[in-house]
Amino acid sequence: MGMAMFYHLTRRPMEDTLAMLLGKAAGAGWKVAVRGTDRARLEWLDMKLWQGPADGFPAHGLAGGAHDAAQPVLLTTQEGPAANGAHCVMSIDGAPVTPREVSDLERVCVLFDGNDPQALDVARAQWKELKDAGVPAQYWSEESGSWEKKAET
């Protein structure tokens, strides 16, 4: 069984935290699906990742290409198993995750903007759904300036 990890963003932009997490996933040898809710937002994220530092560049692609299955990181709006056989799903912008996914994958990461009341509501509902399903989950906050685990189920 995998684990869900919630990242409450209050200091750093989502794309910075995502790049850090993608580096950790690459170090573990995992393929990742970054799941969003809007194709245009994923296209923006694709450009941001291309503009990042060369030493931390996450090889990635937008879903819908000829080589989706080979992508180490696939940016997608698709729910369910990703075309790249992801070991980890990183949910952004309130993209849905399910207890089944957490059980089937190594990790599910939920990144949410702690300064956006609607994003907080979505993340709270996701946390409750996973907790009620008995899924192992951790809640991390960067409010103090560094990442601290604040809760665990």
Short mmCIF file of C-alpha atoms in Angstrom, two decimals:
data_model
loop_
_atom_site.label_atom_id
_atom_site.label_comp_id
_atom_site.label_asym_id
_atom_site.label_seq_id
_atom_site.Cartn_x
_atom_site.Cartn_y
_atom_site.Cartn_z
CA MET A 1 0.00 0.00 0.00
CA GLY A 2 1.23 3.47 -0.87
CA MET A 3 0.90 6.73 0.99
CA ALA A 4 -0.69 10.10 0.30
CA MET A 5 1.32 13.18 1.14
CA PHE A 6 -0.36 16.58 1.29
CA TYR A 7 1.78 19.68 0.75
CA HIS A 8 0.26 22.92 2.07
CA LEU A 9 1.99 25.66 0.05
CA THR A 10 2.21 29.08 1.67
CA ARG A 11 5.70 30.36 0.82
CA ARG A 12 6.91 28.82 -2.43
CA PRO A 13 5.15 28.64 -5.77
CA MET A 14 3.70 25.29 -6.73
CA GLU A 15 6.16 24.82 -9.60
CA ASP A 16 9.15 25.11 -7.24
CA THR A 17 7.80 22.54 -4.79
CA LEU A 18 6.79 20.31 -7.69
CA ALA A 19 10.31 20.44 -9.15
CA MET A 20 11.75 19.46 -5.76
CA LEU A 21 9.34 16.53 -5.44
CA LEU A 22 10.02 15.42 -9.03
CA GLY A 23 13.72 15.31 -8.19
CA LYS A 24 13.02 13.06 -5.20
CA ALA A 25 10.81 10.80 -7.31
CA ALA A 26 13.53 10.54 -9.97
CA GLY A 27 16.01 9.61 -7.24
CA ALA A 28 13.68 6.78 -6.21
CA GLY A 29 13.47 5.61 -9.84
CA TRP A 30 9.77 6.41 -10.11
CA LYS A 31 7.81 7.50 -13.14
CA VAL A 32 5.38 10.28 -12.26
CA ALA A 33 2.07 11.57 -13.56
CA VAL A 34 1.49 15.22 -12.72
CA ARG A 35 -2.30 15.48 -12.79
CA GLY A 36 -3.94 18.83 -13.29
CA THR A 37 -7.44 19.95 -14.15
CA ASP A 38 -6.73 22.27 -17.08
CA ARG A 39 -4.68 21.60 -20.23
CA ALA A 40 -3.66 25.26 -20.55
CA ARG A 41 -2.31 25.25 -17.00
CA LEU A 42 -0.29 22.11 -17.77
CA GLU A 43 1.10 23.78 -20.89
CA TRP A 44 2.18 26.71 -18.69
CA LEU A 45 3.77 24.26 -16.23
CA ASP A 46 5.54 22.50 -19.11
CA MET A 47 7.17 25.83 -20.07
CA LYS A 48 8.14 26.57 -16.44
CA LEU A 49 9.82 23.18 -16.12
CA TRP A 50 11.74 23.75 -19.36
CA GLN A 51 12.99 27.09 -18.02
CA GLY A 52 14.28 25.64 -14.74
CA PRO A 53 17.93 25.01 -13.92
CA ALA A 54 19.72 22.48 -16.13
CA ASP A 55 21.01 20.49 -13.15
CA GLY A 56 17.49 19.95 -11.82
CA PHE A 57 15.63 19.58 -15.12
CA PRO A 58 12.90 16.93 -14.92
CA ALA A 59 12.57 15.12 -18.25
CA HIS A 60 8.87 15.34 -19.03
CA GLY A 61 6.18 15.66 -21.66
CA LEU A 62 2.57 16.69 -22.10
CA ALA A 63 0.10 13.82 -22.44
CA GLY A 64 -1.19 13.19 -25.93
CA GLY A 65 2.16 12.73 -27.64
CA ALA A 66 3.55 9.72 -29.46
CA HIS A 67 5.93 8.89 -26.60
CA ASP A 68 3.69 9.18 -23.53
CA ALA A 69 4.59 5.69 -22.32
CA ALA A 70 8.31 6.55 -22.28
CA GLN A 71 7.99 9.82 -20.36
CA PRO A 72 9.54 9.79 -16.86
CA VAL A 73 7.12 12.62 -15.98
CA LEU A 74 3.82 12.95 -17.81
CA LEU A 75 1.71 16.10 -17.43
CA THR A 76 -1.90 15.02 -17.79
CA THR A 77 -5.52 15.75 -16.96
CA GLN A 78 -6.39 12.03 -17.22
CA GLU A 79 -7.73 10.25 -14.17
CA GLY A 80 -6.80 6.64 -13.54
CA PRO A 81 -3.63 4.86 -14.59
CA ALA A 82 -1.27 7.11 -16.53
CA ALA A 83 0.05 6.17 -19.96
CA ASN A 84 3.62 6.17 -18.62
CA GLY A 85 2.90 3.54 -15.95
CA ALA A 86 3.48 6.06 -13.16
CA HIS A 87 4.55 4.91 -9.70
CA CYS A 88 3.48 8.27 -8.29
CA VAL A 89 0.72 10.79 -9.01
CA MET A 90 1.25 14.43 -8.10
CA SER A 91 -2.08 16.23 -7.99
CA ILE A 92 -2.12 19.99 -8.58
CA ASP A 93 -4.93 22.54 -8.73
CA GLY A 94 -7.41 20.23 -7.01
CA ALA A 95 -7.08 17.32 -9.45
CA PRO A 96 -8.85 14.28 -8.01
CA VAL A 97 -7.14 11.35 -6.34
CA THR A 98 -8.78 8.19 -5.03
CA PRO A 99 -8.10 5.80 -2.16
CA ARG A 100 -7.63 3.05 -4.76
CA GLU A 101 -4.82 5.03 -6.43
CA VAL A 102 -3.02 5.46 -3.14
CA SER A 103 -3.25 1.71 -2.60
CA ASP A 104 -2.05 0.90 -6.12
CA LEU A 105 0.83 3.39 -6.32
CA GLU A 106 3.99 4.02 -4.37
CA ARG A 107 2.93 7.57 -3.59
CA VAL A 108 0.26 10.18 -4.23
CA CYS A 109 1.23 13.81 -3.57
CA VAL A 110 -1.38 16.54 -3.29
CA LEU A 111 -0.01 20.07 -3.68
CA PHE A 112 -2.36 22.89 -2.76
CA ASP A 113 -2.20 26.66 -2.35
CA GLY A 114 -2.73 27.47 1.31
CA ASN A 115 -3.53 31.08 0.41
CA ASP A 116 -6.56 30.08 -1.69
CA PRO A 117 -9.69 29.27 0.36
CA GLN A 118 -11.18 27.14 -2.45
CA ALA A 119 -7.96 25.10 -2.77
CA LEU A 120 -7.98 24.57 1.01
CA ASP A 121 -11.56 23.28 0.88
CA VAL A 122 -10.71 20.83 -1.91
CA ALA A 123 -7.62 19.57 -0.07
CA ARG A 124 -9.58 19.14 3.17
CA ALA A 125 -12.22 17.11 1.34
CA GLN A 126 -9.50 14.95 -0.27
CA TRP A 127 -7.81 14.41 3.12
CA LYS A 128 -11.13 13.40 4.70
CA GLU A 129 -11.97 11.00 1.89
CA LEU A 130 -8.60 9.27 2.14
CA LYS A 131 -8.64 9.24 5.95
CA ASP A 132 -12.16 7.79 6.02
CA ALA A 133 -10.99 5.06 3.61
CA GLY A 134 -8.14 4.14 5.97
CA VAL A 135 -5.43 5.32 3.61
CA PRO A 136 -2.07 6.26 5.15
CA ALA A 137 -1.56 9.99 4.71
CA GLN A 138 0.74 12.74 5.89
CA TYR A 139 0.15 16.48 5.97
CA TRP A 140 3.18 18.75 5.45
CA SER A 141 3.29 22.53 5.90
CA GLU A 142 5.96 25.05 4.93
CA GLU A 143 4.45 27.79 7.10
CA SER A 144 7.54 27.99 9.35
CA GLY A 145 9.88 28.34 6.37
CA SER A 146 10.85 24.69 6.13
CA TRP A 147 8.74 21.61 5.54
CA GLU A 148 7.29 20.15 8.74
CA LYS A 149 5.00 17.15 9.15
CA LYS A 150 1.89 18.38 10.96
CA ALA A 151 -0.41 15.33 10.84
CA GLU A 152 -0.46 11.66 9.95
CA THR A 153 -3.19 9.03 9.65
#
